[in-house]
Structures are given as C-alpha cells and as structure tokens.
Amino acid sequence: MIIKCYKIILCVFLMLLIFCQATYALTDTIIYETELNYPPFKFLEGDEIRGFEIELNQYILPNNDYRFGYQFNTWEKVYEKLKRGEIDTCGLLVVNEERKKDILFSDTVLSMYISIYSKERSQNIDIKDLGRYRVGVGKEQYSEHILRNKVGIRNYTCFINVEEAVDALDDGEIDIIFENQDVVNHYLIKKGLTGKIVPLKTDLFPVKVAYGVSKKNPQLVKDINERLDSVKKSGTYEELYRKHFFRHSDFYKRKQRIKNLTAMLVVFILLVLLQVYIRNLKKKISRAYQELRKQHEWLRITLSSIGEAVITTDENGTVTFSNYEIQKLLGLSEDEISGMKLDKLLSGLVDENGNVFKIPIKDVVNLGVLMNLGTNISLMTRHGKKLVSGAAAPIRNNSGAIIGTVIALKDITEIKKKEEILYNMEYYDSLTGLPNRSLFTDRLKMALAQSKRNNEMCALIILDLDNFKAINDTLGHSVGDMLLKQVAEKIKGYLREVDTVARIGGDEFIIIQPQIKDISDATRAADRILRKFQQPWILEGKEYYITASMGIGIYPNDGEDQQTIFKNADTALYRAKELGRNNYQLYTESMNQKVFQRLDIENSLRRAVEREEFVLFYQPQIDIRNGKIVGFEALLRWYHPDYGLVPPMEFIPIAEESGIIVSIGEWVLKTACMQNKKWIDSGLEPHLIAVNLSARQFQQNNVVEMIDRIRCEAGLGPELLELEITESTAMQDLDLTIDVVNQLRKKGIRVSLDDFGIGYSSLNYLKQLPIDTLKIDKSFVRDITANSKEEAIAKSVISLAHKLNLTVVAEGVETKEQLLFLKEEGCDKVQGYLFSKPLPAEEIEKMLREKERFIID
C-alpha cells in the first residue's frame, strides 16, 4: 500500500515538472537592442525609459509571451548585430528595399514624414530652394539620406541629434531644419518653442516604419503582426499614438474615412429609402386620416431632430411649429413661440446696413417658390448678435394647395469668424497688421491699371531699415518686432488714405502711391518718412537711432508692369544703401549697370579667398620722437582676374553687407599674424601688427575666441597684436563693445579706436571704452596746417587722449609741415606716404633689414 502511494506521488511530481517546463517553453527569451535617444519614440527621462515604442512593446511583446530586457548601443552597431543575427530585433525601423535584403520586417506600424521648419513665418520655402539656406539635419538619420540623395542638397550641417538642431535654429546658427516632424514637434513642445519655430512644409517624403527582426527569427515577425493587429483593433494603439504624437494616426484616419464613406452610403440609402417611403406615404395620406396623423407626428419628430433652426407657419405668418434649435437660438420655449406672428418673433433680424429684415412670407405663399434669405443678415438674440443664413419654402397639402411656410435658419457666426481669420492670415501680416505680399500684389495691379486708365502716375517706394539685423542680434527679436510695429504705424501716419503700405518680409516695407500728379509727390512722402527716422525710437524705455533707405520707382517712367517697376525700385534701394544709407534714390537707367557690377563683385568675393586673389600690404607706423618703426597696419588688397586691383572702398562695403567680410576678416587676421611671426622667426625685431575688425566680425558671438585661436595657431604673442575698430562699430552697442574689448585686453591684446572724429565723437562714450590707442582720421590731418578749425580739433583730440592715458596715432601724414605740427603737439605715432606707402610683405622685410629708423627733424 505504501509503495503504491509513493508511485502516485512520483507520477504527480513528474506531471508537474513536465507542465512547468511546458509553461517555461511558452515564454521565449528574445534579445532586444536599439539606440536610446530618439524621442518621442524612445528616450530616457530621469532613470526611466519612456516613449511610444517602449509603451507599444508592452502590448506587442508582453512578458507572459516573451522575456527580454532592453539593451542600447549606437545605431551602426545595433544594425550590424541584427544583420548577423546576434540580436532578435532592434525595435522600430524605417523600411527600405536595401534593408529588406538584410533583415525581416513586421507589418507597417506607422508612417513618418519630414517637415521643413524655420523661425520666419512669412517665408515661402520650396524644397528646391533649400540650397540657398543653412540647413540642419540629424546625423545619419533617414532625413539626411533623403536630403542628400533625393533632394540633392550636399551643403548642410549635421547635428548629433535633433535636439541640437532645434537649439541651433533657435540661436540663429541655421535657417532651416529638415527633419522628422514628430521628433521636432516633441522638442518644440518640450522647450516651449511652439509658435516661435514653425513648420513651412509638412508631410514630406513619407516612409513606412516597422519592427526590424533578424532573419533567424521569422516566428517573431508573425507574432508581432498578430499582436499589432490586435492592439490596433482594440484602440490601445491610437491612445498611445495620440499621447506621444498629439495627432491621429494614419490607421485611425483610414478607419475614419471608411466609417465616413460607410455612413455616407448608409445615409444615401436611407435618403433613397426615405424618398420611396414619402412617396408611399403620399399615396396612403389620401386613404386614411389616421395615417395622416401618424405622418404628421413623424414629420414633427424629424424637424425637431435636424441641426438647423426650423419654424413653420400658416399662410398668414402665424407660427405653428418650432424645433429645439430655434428655441435655443431665441432663448424661448415652444409654448412661448407657438401662435406668435413670425415678424414679431424674428423682429431682431437686420440686414448688413442695420435695417430691419422681414422674411417675405406673402411672396412665398403667393408665388409658391423657395426663397433664399442670403448670408448677410443678423439676428439679435438674448445671447447677442448671431449671423444667420436661411431659406423659406411653401408647404402644400395633398391636393397641392399652399397651406403655410417652412423657414430654416442656420447660425453661421463661427463660420464667418473662421473665414475672417483665414482671410487675415492670407492677406495681412500677423505682426504689423499691414497687407502682406499677396494683398500688396493685388493692390499694385489695381493701382497700375487705374493709372493707365486715367493717364496718371503711380509711385512705388521700397523702404528697408538699415542694420536691422544688428537690432535683432543685439537686443533680441522681441525688440526687433516692437520696432517693426512702430515703423508700420508711423509710415501709415505719413501717407494718404488712398496709399497702401505693406510689409513683405523681414524689415522691408513697400508703399504704393496711386494718383500722383508729379514725382515730387513721392519724394515729399519719402522726405517726411526720413525726417521721422531722424528722431529716436523708444524701445523698452531706451532711445535708439535707426535709419532707413528707400528706393523709388515711378509708373510709367520706370516700368509699366508690376515686375519691372518693382525691380527698378529695388535697384534704386540698393543705390541708396551704396551711398551710405539713410537716404532715398529715384531710379535711373544707369543704376542697373551698377547693380550688375555689384552682383558680379559679390559673386567673385565668395571665391576670392579660395582662389588666393587677396593679398595684404603693410604700412609702417613711426615713433614720432625718434623715427623708429614701431609697428605696421595690415591693409587688404584684391586683385580681381577681370577688373585688376579693386579699391577697398568698392568691395569692402559689399563684403560687409553680404556677410562675406566675416570669412575675409579671418583670412586677414590669420595672414597678418603668421607674417608677423615669420618676420620674428627670421631674426627681425618684434613689431606690433594692427588689423582692422569689421562691424560684422565684431558682432559675432565667438569673436574673442576666434581671434585668440588664430593668434595662438600662428604662435604670435598677444602683446604684438592690435585690433582696430571704427568709432561707428563701437557705438552700435556700447555695452557689447565694452564687454568684448575687456575680454580682448584680459588676453593681452591691444585695441585701437579708428577713424575717430568722423562718427559719433562722443566724449562721454570715449571715456567708457577700455581702449589702448586713438587714431586720428586722415581727413583731419590733411588740412591740419591750413585750417584753423582742423588744427584746433587735432590739438584737442591729442590732449584729451593723453589725459585718458591713450596712445595717439595720426593717419595720412604726407607733408613735413603736418609732421612738425603733430610732433609739437605730442602725437605718439604717425603713418602715411611721407614715410612709406603700404607695401607687400617682402618689401617691408627689406625695409626692416636696411633701415632701422626715419629722419624726423
């Protein structure tokens, strides 16, 4: 008996063991390895892994079916492991034909799209235009593959991840992001940049995304597909999608389209059946009064349930029925409405001119026709003014006699508001409220047609703020926007009612002046606007002096179509900027040639550095006490292959305006530092080298780091480098100037204020600037011995500089009389043709070896 019990226990144990093994076998262990930081699909938040893919895995690969732990690695290593079968799946992956050769894919999980993002709302950027912008993209993402291979853009900036690209766009380091729209939207929400960075093009280059699975585990693909189908049908998939992407999935949209089509088909069938049913009812109405009562009740229920406000009246206009919608609209009960005269009930109806509007009940009854009430009527109710549209139709009995009317009204208030918002978005600038480019084009077309019809002149004025980029870069875009709003208001105040002012992007405004009798009408308007710009603009409680340039084109003198007159006015604007800005210019035919030459010079400048067309000349600076050479100023020269030697005054302003001056300036600094170090290494006595910094260079965020890096790479001591900034550059943002100069001086680099006396000449500013040297402009030195005023200014500047412990350098010394005067007044250094013109490096070296000093007396 005991042996029998043991046998029973042993059998039970073996059965339990087999059952446990079978249960364990049902739970497969898979290796799941992927890259981590790719929100909103997967990312680390604190110590917890989050994201759409992570939460979806809990339903696709539940723990009771599979056992796995997350492993993370770089994308390249993950994909190689997946191809070799070292891991089972890498999670969600973009599907393409090349990858299908290496791995297996599940059914499509979702579709991803690329969007183009920018900070400029008014930009209209097409894909083919991306080459003209600084484009940022995630490194080795599918977006980079599309940008390079499908769009054909090679000149772009790669970022380690999309977050860095978003930060770069916000900081102005790039103009455009070309990236996965869901990933970018995640960071825009996370960083609070929604509305500041906006999508210009969406839903581009769709790609399918699915689970990537090793070819060694085809069963896993089948299991994933079954689970994915189940999760989608249950609605869990859509909840996860809305949670992480803030929109409906393509699966949901397809499902809804099918539902809508089905519903439409059902409604259509019902309508057909309803028509058939109504016809049958009409036949039955004549047979039985009871059937008529039934159909009357059915009609009452139908009218009560439809979405529009419905009233029925008898032939005299007395209300016989009202549904819930009209009761809600008027704020009255069914009993209060019933029996009222329609005119009294709807006494709040008014037309677009504010006159009482009466529904023509008599006309409907007498004529027996449907009458539309229009869409420009309003109904004053207890809840306020409502815009309505509607129609009135006759009601006939079984014999065809008209026994009353039915009126249907629809509340279109919200529809009208949305239409107005859409109209404003399409035709008006959201910042200033001025007409945008679309509306401007329409009005210019109308103005030109009217001028042609009436044989009148029409003026087109293009206004551009000078150095507006500096305002944005130094004071911030919010202050820049504030300035644009003020400018828009002021310009409108100086124009006639028939004139139009529009903002077509950035800091560019356009004025249309139709019906002018003389060109002076346009110039007077331009003068009024310029006078306003002479006054300070108040921004955040501070005064700022901002100037504007304008170009004027006149119809028909400067063009008879929109494109020509706009192009010529723009040409005149360029001419105004070339002449120093803060002025206006009327278009002349000779301007086009100058514009073409300017464009040619700008294009050539972009290639001049790589073609080695630039060369530096050096002009000695002389110690006025002993005639010894104590330094040199590096001066840029350009040998153009077609124009020969181009004067600096012709190409430097173009380089400055186009931004090319930044790269040219770095080349000048690098070349000058290396040349000075070369002279020292060859055994010559060390000398100070002075290099000019442009306004654009000075405003770069990394200007101090750039200067010190180039100096260190050349191996030149900081005490042998002096940077020259002009007075106008220094005064653009005094706080920034003081900060940058202090940083340079801490590194041991000297700073000189150039062209003193021809710009702001503010003694108050001068005492705040931590500079080492003050350079007297050659315009003062030229007449220093012939003009008593120039002499007095020079004496004052030298005396003032010495009291501020500054070294004084006089430029443009050409005569002995000038030299004698400067020496007597205690000037420290001089440079000019009296001693030497600017020379190439080899001639300077020869001078240093042959001549230690110049004779001063």
mmCIF file of N, CA and C in Angstrom, residues 720-814:
data_model
loop_
_atom_site.group_PDB
_atom_site.id
_atom_site.type_symbol
_atom_site.label_atom_id
_atom_site.label_comp_id
_atom_site.label_asym_id
_atom_site.label_seq_id
_atom_site.Cartn_x
_atom_site.Cartn_y
_atom_site.Cartn_z
ATOM 1 N N LEU A 720 51.837 91.662 -29.297
ATOM 2 C CA LEU A 720 52.243 92.107 -30.631
ATOM 3 C C LEU A 720 51.046 92.234 -31.586
ATOM 4 N N LEU A 721 49.830 92.105 -31.072
ATOM 5 C CA LEU A 721 48.631 92.213 -31.915
ATOM 6 C C LEU A 721 47.752 93.349 -31.410
ATOM 7 N N GLU A 722 47.346 94.238 -32.333
ATOM 8 C CA GLU A 722 46.423 95.317 -32.009
ATOM 9 C C GLU A 722 45.253 95.249 -32.985
ATOM 10 N N LEU A 723 44.031 95.286 -32.460
ATOM 11 C CA LEU A 723 42.827 95.220 -33.286
ATOM 12 C C LEU A 723 42.205 96.598 -33.378
ATOM 13 N N GLU A 724 41.882 97.030 -34.605
ATOM 14 C CA GLU A 724 41.308 98.349 -34.829
ATOM 15 C C GLU A 724 39.810 98.211 -35.116
ATOM 16 N N ILE A 725 39.002 98.931 -34.339
ATOM 17 C CA ILE A 725 37.564 99.006 -34.603
ATOM 18 C C ILE A 725 37.199 100.461 -34.849
ATOM 19 N N THR A 726 36.265 100.668 -35.778
ATOM 20 C CA THR A 726 35.872 102.042 -36.096
ATOM 21 C C THR A 726 34.946 102.589 -35.015
ATOM 22 N N GLU A 727 34.888 103.898 -34.976
ATOM 23 C CA GLU A 727 34.038 104.559 -33.988
ATOM 24 C C GLU A 727 32.571 104.160 -34.174
ATOM 25 N N SER A 728 32.089 104.067 -35.430
ATOM 26 C CA SER A 728 30.690 103.711 -35.681
ATOM 27 C C SER A 728 30.402 102.283 -35.235
ATOM 28 N N THR A 729 31.372 101.370 -35.413
ATOM 29 C CA THR A 729 31.198 99.992 -34.945
ATOM 30 C C THR A 729 31.078 99.946 -33.430
ATOM 31 N N ALA A 730 31.930 100.690 -32.760
ATOM 32 C CA ALA A 730 31.931 100.687 -31.300
ATOM 33 C C ALA A 730 30.621 101.214 -30.732
ATOM 34 N N MET A 731 30.013 102.183 -31.416
ATOM 35 C CA MET A 731 28.828 102.836 -30.867
ATOM 36 C C MET A 731 27.525 102.108 -31.163
ATOM 37 N N GLN A 732 27.551 101.072 -32.026
ATOM 38 C CA GLN A 732 26.303 100.359 -32.348
ATOM 39 C C GLN A 732 25.678 99.743 -31.105
ATOM 40 N N ASP A 733 26.500 99.185 -30.250
ATOM 41 C CA ASP A 733 26.018 98.640 -28.975
ATOM 42 C C ASP A 733 27.155 98.811 -27.979
ATOM 43 N N LEU A 734 27.093 99.902 -27.214
ATOM 44 C CA LEU A 734 28.208 100.267 -26.343
ATOM 45 C C LEU A 734 28.475 99.190 -25.299
ATOM 46 N N ASP A 735 27.422 98.608 -24.726
ATOM 47 C CA ASP A 735 27.619 97.578 -23.703
ATOM 48 C C ASP A 735 28.351 96.368 -24.269
ATOM 49 N N LEU A 736 27.953 95.944 -25.486
ATOM 50 C CA LEU A 736 28.626 94.821 -26.135
ATOM 51 C C LEU A 736 30.083 95.173 -26.418
ATOM 52 N N THR A 737 30.326 96.391 -26.923
ATOM 53 C CA THR A 737 31.695 96.809 -27.243
ATOM 54 C C THR A 737 32.583 96.773 -26.005
ATOM 55 N N ILE A 738 32.112 97.321 -24.900
ATOM 56 C CA ILE A 738 32.901 97.347 -23.670
ATOM 57 C C ILE A 738 33.216 95.925 -23.215
ATOM 58 N N ASP A 739 32.222 95.022 -23.303
ATOM 59 C CA ASP A 739 32.429 93.639 -22.872
ATOM 60 C C ASP A 739 33.472 92.936 -23.738
ATOM 61 N N VAL A 740 33.360 93.082 -25.072
ATOM 62 C CA VAL A 740 34.302 92.415 -25.977
ATOM 63 C C VAL A 740 35.710 92.973 -25.809
ATOM 64 N N VAL A 741 35.842 94.313 -25.724
ATOM 65 C CA VAL A 741 37.170 94.921 -25.578
ATOM 66 C C VAL A 741 37.820 94.483 -24.271
ATOM 67 N N ASN A 742 37.051 94.411 -23.201
ATOM 68 C CA ASN A 742 37.607 93.955 -21.917
ATOM 69 C C ASN A 742 38.118 92.521 -22.016
ATOM 70 N N GLN A 743 37.361 91.669 -22.723
ATOM 71 C CA GLN A 743 37.818 90.279 -22.897
ATOM 72 C C GLN A 743 39.122 90.213 -23.684
ATOM 73 N N LEU A 744 39.237 91.045 -24.735
ATOM 74 C CA LEU A 744 40.464 91.053 -25.534
ATOM 75 C C LEU A 744 41.651 91.548 -24.717
ATOM 76 N N ARG A 745 41.445 92.592 -23.946
ATOM 77 C CA ARG A 745 42.545 93.148 -23.149
ATOM 78 C C ARG A 745 42.978 92.186 -22.049
ATOM 79 N N LYS A 746 42.048 91.403 -21.498
ATOM 80 C CA LYS A 746 42.427 90.402 -20.500
ATOM 81 C C LYS A 746 43.362 89.357 -21.095
ATOM 82 N N LYS A 747 43.213 89.118 -22.389
ATOM 83 C CA LYS A 747 44.091 88.163 -23.062
ATOM 84 C C LYS A 747 45.399 88.807 -23.521
ATOM 85 N N GLY A 748 45.574 90.101 -23.224
ATOM 86 C CA GLY A 748 46.808 90.793 -23.575
ATOM 87 C C GLY A 748 46.806 91.424 -24.946
ATOM 88 N N ILE A 749 45.670 91.449 -25.630
ATOM 89 C CA ILE A 749 45.577 92.007 -26.983
ATOM 90 C C ILE A 749 45.176 93.470 -26.896
ATOM 91 N N ARG A 750 45.878 94.329 -27.630
ATOM 92 C CA ARG A 750 45.590 95.760 -27.617
ATOM 93 C C ARG A 750 44.404 96.072 -28.537
ATOM 94 N N VAL A 751 43.695 97.189 -28.228
ATOM 95 C CA VAL A 751 42.542 97.605 -29.032
ATOM 96 C C VAL A 751 42.678 99.077 -29.361
ATOM 97 N N SER A 752 42.444 99.415 -30.623
ATOM 98 C CA SER A 752 42.561 100.798 -31.104
ATOM 99 C C SER A 752 41.217 101.259 -31.648
ATOM 100 N N LEU A 753 40.885 102.540 -31.400
ATOM 101 C CA LEU A 753 39.665 103.149 -31.947
ATOM 102 C C LEU A 753 40.044 103.935 -33.195
ATOM 103 N N ASP A 754 39.564 103.459 -34.345
ATOM 104 C CA ASP A 754 39.955 104.025 -35.642
ATOM 105 C C ASP A 754 38.940 105.074 -36.106
ATOM 106 N N ASP A 755 39.368 105.935 -37.030
ATOM 107 C CA ASP A 755 38.505 106.955 -37.660
ATOM 108 C C ASP A 755 37.862 107.881 -36.632
ATOM 109 N N PHE A 756 38.568 108.158 -35.545
ATOM 110 C CA PHE A 756 37.961 108.994 -34.505
ATOM 111 C C PHE A 756 37.697 110.399 -35.051
ATOM 112 N N GLY A 757 36.489 110.879 -34.751
ATOM 113 C CA GLY A 757 36.140 112.244 -35.144
ATOM 114 C C GLY A 757 35.180 112.326 -36.296
ATOM 115 N N ILE A 758 35.011 111.230 -37.058
ATOM 116 C CA ILE A 758 34.114 111.307 -38.226
ATOM 117 C C ILE A 758 32.798 110.590 -37.962
ATOM 118 N N GLY A 759 32.648 110.000 -36.758
ATOM 119 C CA GLY A 759 31.417 109.281 -36.452
ATOM 120 C C GLY A 759 30.641 109.973 -35.364
ATOM 121 N N TYR A 760 30.575 109.314 -34.199
ATOM 122 C CA TYR A 760 29.761 109.839 -33.107
ATOM 123 C C TYR A 760 30.490 110.939 -32.336
ATOM 124 N N SER A 761 31.801 110.788 -32.129
ATOM 125 C CA SER A 761 32.633 111.777 -31.446
ATOM 126 C C SER A 761 32.061 112.152 -30.086
ATOM 127 N N SER A 762 31.564 111.184 -29.347
ATOM 128 C CA SER A 762 31.005 111.466 -28.034
ATOM 129 C C SER A 762 32.087 111.264 -26.982
ATOM 130 N N LEU A 763 32.421 112.336 -26.271
ATOM 131 C CA LEU A 763 33.444 112.242 -25.229
ATOM 132 C C LEU A 763 32.966 111.350 -24.092
ATOM 133 N N ASN A 764 31.652 111.354 -23.856
ATOM 134 C CA ASN A 764 31.112 110.517 -22.796
ATOM 135 C C ASN A 764 31.331 109.038 -23.108
ATOM 136 N N TYR A 765 31.113 108.658 -24.395
ATOM 137 C CA TYR A 765 31.363 107.275 -24.789
ATOM 138 C C TYR A 765 32.854 106.954 -24.733
ATOM 139 N N LEU A 766 33.678 107.897 -25.135
ATOM 140 C CA LEU A 766 35.118 107.659 -25.229
ATOM 141 C C LEU A 766 35.701 107.293 -23.871
ATOM 142 N N LYS A 767 35.267 107.978 -22.819
ATOM 143 C CA LYS A 767 35.842 107.707 -21.506
ATOM 144 C C LYS A 767 35.407 106.344 -20.962
ATOM 145 N N GLN A 768 34.308 105.778 -21.526
ATOM 146 C CA GLN A 768 33.844 104.466 -21.059
ATOM 147 C C GLN A 768 34.547 103.309 -21.764
ATOM 148 N N LEU A 769 35.110 103.581 -22.948
ATOM 149 C CA LEU A 769 35.712 102.499 -23.735
ATOM 150 C C LEU A 769 37.097 102.147 -23.203
ATOM 151 N N PRO A 770 37.359 100.881 -22.874
ATOM 152 C CA PRO A 770 38.660 100.472 -22.326
ATOM 153 C C PRO A 770 39.688 100.218 -23.429
ATOM 154 N N ILE A 771 39.962 101.222 -24.280
ATOM 155 C CA ILE A 771 40.860 101.046 -25.415
ATOM 156 C C ILE A 771 42.281 101.458 -25.040
ATOM 157 N N ASP A 772 43.249 101.130 -25.925
ATOM 158 C CA ASP A 772 44.656 101.485 -25.708
ATOM 159 C C ASP A 772 45.088 102.653 -26.584
ATOM 160 N N THR A 773 44.528 102.716 -27.803
ATOM 161 C CA THR A 773 45.035 103.659 -28.800
ATOM 162 C C THR A 773 43.880 104.406 -29.452
ATOM 163 N N LEU A 774 44.144 105.685 -29.785
ATOM 164 C CA LEU A 774 43.178 106.506 -30.505
ATOM 165 C C LEU A 774 43.825 106.963 -31.797
ATOM 166 N N LYS A 775 43.161 106.657 -32.946
ATOM 167 C CA LYS A 775 43.718 107.038 -34.241
ATOM 168 C C LYS A 775 42.951 108.236 -34.798
ATOM 169 N N ILE A 776 43.708 109.304 -35.122
ATOM 170 C CA ILE A 776 43.101 110.498 -35.706
ATOM 171 C C ILE A 776 42.918 110.259 -37.192
ATOM 172 N N ASP A 777 41.715 110.459 -37.676
ATOM 173 C CA ASP A 777 41.419 110.190 -39.082
ATOM 174 C C ASP A 777 42.202 111.145 -39.999
ATOM 175 N N LYS A 778 42.541 110.618 -41.168
ATOM 176 C CA LYS A 778 43.361 111.395 -42.112
ATOM 177 C C LYS A 778 42.632 112.631 -42.632
ATOM 178 N N SER A 779 41.289 112.645 -42.537
ATOM 179 C CA SER A 779 40.551 113.821 -43.004
ATOM 180 C C SER A 779 40.882 115.045 -42.157
ATOM 181 N N PHE A 780 41.239 114.865 -40.883
ATOM 182 C CA PHE A 780 41.655 115.979 -40.039
ATOM 183 C C PHE A 780 43.116 116.343 -40.293
ATOM 184 N N VAL A 781 43.942 115.300 -40.494
ATOM 185 C CA VAL A 781 45.372 115.543 -40.700
ATOM 186 C C VAL A 781 45.624 116.301 -42.000
ATOM 187 N N ARG A 782 44.810 116.028 -43.034
ATOM 188 C CA ARG A 782 45.044 116.611 -44.362
ATOM 189 C C ARG A 782 45.088 118.141 -44.340
ATOM 190 N N ASP A 783 44.179 118.781 -43.617
ATOM 191 C CA ASP A 783 44.107 120.246 -43.586
ATOM 192 C C ASP A 783 44.583 120.835 -42.263
ATOM 193 N N ILE A 784 45.400 120.064 -41.561
ATOM 194 C CA ILE A 784 45.762 120.456 -40.204
ATOM 195 C C ILE A 784 46.591 121.740 -40.145
ATOM 196 N N THR A 785 47.352 122.025 -41.209
ATOM 197 C CA THR A 785 48.204 123.231 -41.213
ATOM 198 C C THR A 785 47.569 124.365 -41.999
ATOM 199 N N ALA A 786 46.430 124.116 -42.641
ATOM 200 C CA ALA A 786 45.817 125.157 -43.463
ATOM 201 C C ALA A 786 44.471 125.615 -42.930
ATOM 202 N N ASN A 787 43.925 124.875 -41.997
ATOM 203 C CA ASN A 787 42.596 125.184 -41.492
ATOM 204 C C ASN A 787 42.657 125.270 -39.971
ATOM 205 N N SER A 788 42.332 126.428 -39.447
ATOM 206 C CA SER A 788 42.449 126.640 -38.002
ATOM 207 C C SER A 788 41.494 125.746 -37.219
ATOM 208 N N LYS A 789 40.326 125.448 -37.798
ATOM 209 C CA LYS A 789 39.371 124.584 -37.101
ATOM 210 C C LYS A 789 39.904 123.157 -36.999
ATOM 211 N N GLU A 790 40.479 122.664 -38.113
ATOM 212 C CA GLU A 790 41.053 121.323 -38.086
ATOM 213 C C GLU A 790 42.213 121.263 -37.098
ATOM 214 N N GLU A 791 42.996 122.326 -37.063
ATOM 215 C CA GLU A 791 44.129 122.390 -36.135
ATOM 216 C C GLU A 791 43.647 122.334 -34.692
ATOM 217 N N ALA A 792 42.574 123.068 -34.400
ATOM 218 C CA ALA A 792 42.040 123.094 -33.037
ATOM 219 C C ALA A 792 41.495 121.727 -32.640
ATOM 220 N N ILE A 793 40.819 121.070 -33.584
ATOM 221 C CA ILE A 793 40.273 119.737 -33.296
ATOM 222 C C ILE A 793 41.394 118.754 -33.009
ATOM 223 N N ALA A 794 42.455 118.791 -33.835
ATOM 224 C CA ALA A 794 43.579 117.868 -33.656
ATOM 225 C C ALA A 794 44.245 118.090 -32.306
ATOM 226 N N LYS A 795 44.467 119.345 -31.937
ATOM 227 C CA LYS A 795 45.080 119.636 -30.640
ATOM 228 C C LYS A 795 44.217 119.088 -29.496
ATOM 229 N N SER A 796 42.919 119.305 -29.607
ATOM 230 C CA SER A 796 42.003 118.864 -28.549
ATOM 231 C C SER A 796 41.984 117.346 -28.425
ATOM 232 N N VAL A 797 41.964 116.664 -29.573
ATOM 233 C CA VAL A 797 41.927 115.202 -29.550
ATOM 234 C C VAL A 797 43.187 114.636 -28.918
ATOM 235 N N ILE A 798 44.378 115.177 -29.289
ATOM 236 C CA ILE A 798 45.647 114.691 -28.736
ATOM 237 C C ILE A 798 45.689 114.930 -27.232
ATOM 238 N N SER A 799 45.293 116.126 -26.819
ATOM 239 C CA SER A 799 45.309 116.462 -25.389
ATOM 240 C C SER A 799 44.349 115.564 -24.612
ATOM 241 N N LEU A 800 43.143 115.393 -25.148
ATOM 242 C CA LEU A 800 42.148 114.557 -24.484
ATOM 243 C C LEU A 800 42.631 113.113 -24.367
ATOM 244 N N ALA A 801 43.190 112.562 -25.445
ATOM 245 C CA ALA A 801 43.654 111.180 -25.441
ATOM 246 C C ALA A 801 44.736 110.966 -24.391
ATOM 247 N N HIS A 802 45.679 111.912 -24.300
ATOM 248 C CA HIS A 802 46.754 111.763 -23.311
ATOM 249 C C HIS A 802 46.222 111.826 -21.893
ATOM 250 N N LYS A 803 45.192 112.653 -21.667
ATOM 251 C CA LYS A 803 44.598 112.714 -20.335
ATOM 252 C C LYS A 803 43.881 111.422 -19.985
ATOM 253 N N LEU A 804 43.437 110.695 -21.006
ATOM 254 C CA LEU A 804 42.797 109.389 -20.791
ATOM 255 C C LEU A 804 43.806 108.247 -20.870
ATOM 256 N N ASN A 805 45.132 108.602 -20.883
ATOM 257 C CA ASN A 805 46.220 107.608 -20.940
ATOM 258 C C ASN A 805 46.149 106.749 -22.197
ATOM 259 N N LEU A 806 45.792 107.368 -23.330
ATOM 260 C CA LEU A 806 45.719 106.654 -24.604
ATOM 261 C C LEU A 806 46.883 107.050 -25.491
ATOM 262 N N THR A 807 47.358 106.091 -26.286
ATOM 263 C CA THR A 807 48.358 106.371 -27.315
ATOM 264 C C THR A 807 47.651 106.985 -28.520
ATOM 265 N N VAL A 808 48.262 108.039 -29.114
ATOM 266 C CA VAL A 808 47.639 108.723 -30.244
ATOM 267 C C VAL A 808 48.426 108.423 -31.515
ATOM 268 N N VAL A 809 47.715 107.948 -32.547
ATOM 269 C CA VAL A 809 48.316 107.677 -33.857
ATOM 270 C C VAL A 809 47.602 108.546 -34.886
ATOM 271 N N ALA A 810 48.386 109.280 -35.699
ATOM 272 C CA ALA A 810 47.813 110.117 -36.756
ATOM 273 C C ALA A 810 48.004 109.413 -38.098
ATOM 274 N N GLU A 811 46.902 109.271 -38.873
ATOM 275 C CA GLU A 811 46.954 108.628 -40.184
ATOM 276 C C GLU A 811 47.081 109.687 -41.283
ATOM 277 N N GLY A 812 47.586 109.263 -42.439
ATOM 278 C CA GLY A 812 47.588 110.129 -43.624
ATOM 279 C C GLY A 812 48.582 111.276 -43.566
ATOM 280 N N VAL A 813 49.708 111.111 -42.890
ATOM 281 C CA VAL A 813 50.728 112.172 -42.826
ATOM 282 C C VAL A 813 51.504 112.176 -44.141
ATOM 283 N N GLU A 814 51.427 113.304 -44.854
ATOM 284 C CA GLU A 814 52.040 113.374 -46.184
ATOM 285 C C GLU A 814 53.044 114.506 -46.333
#
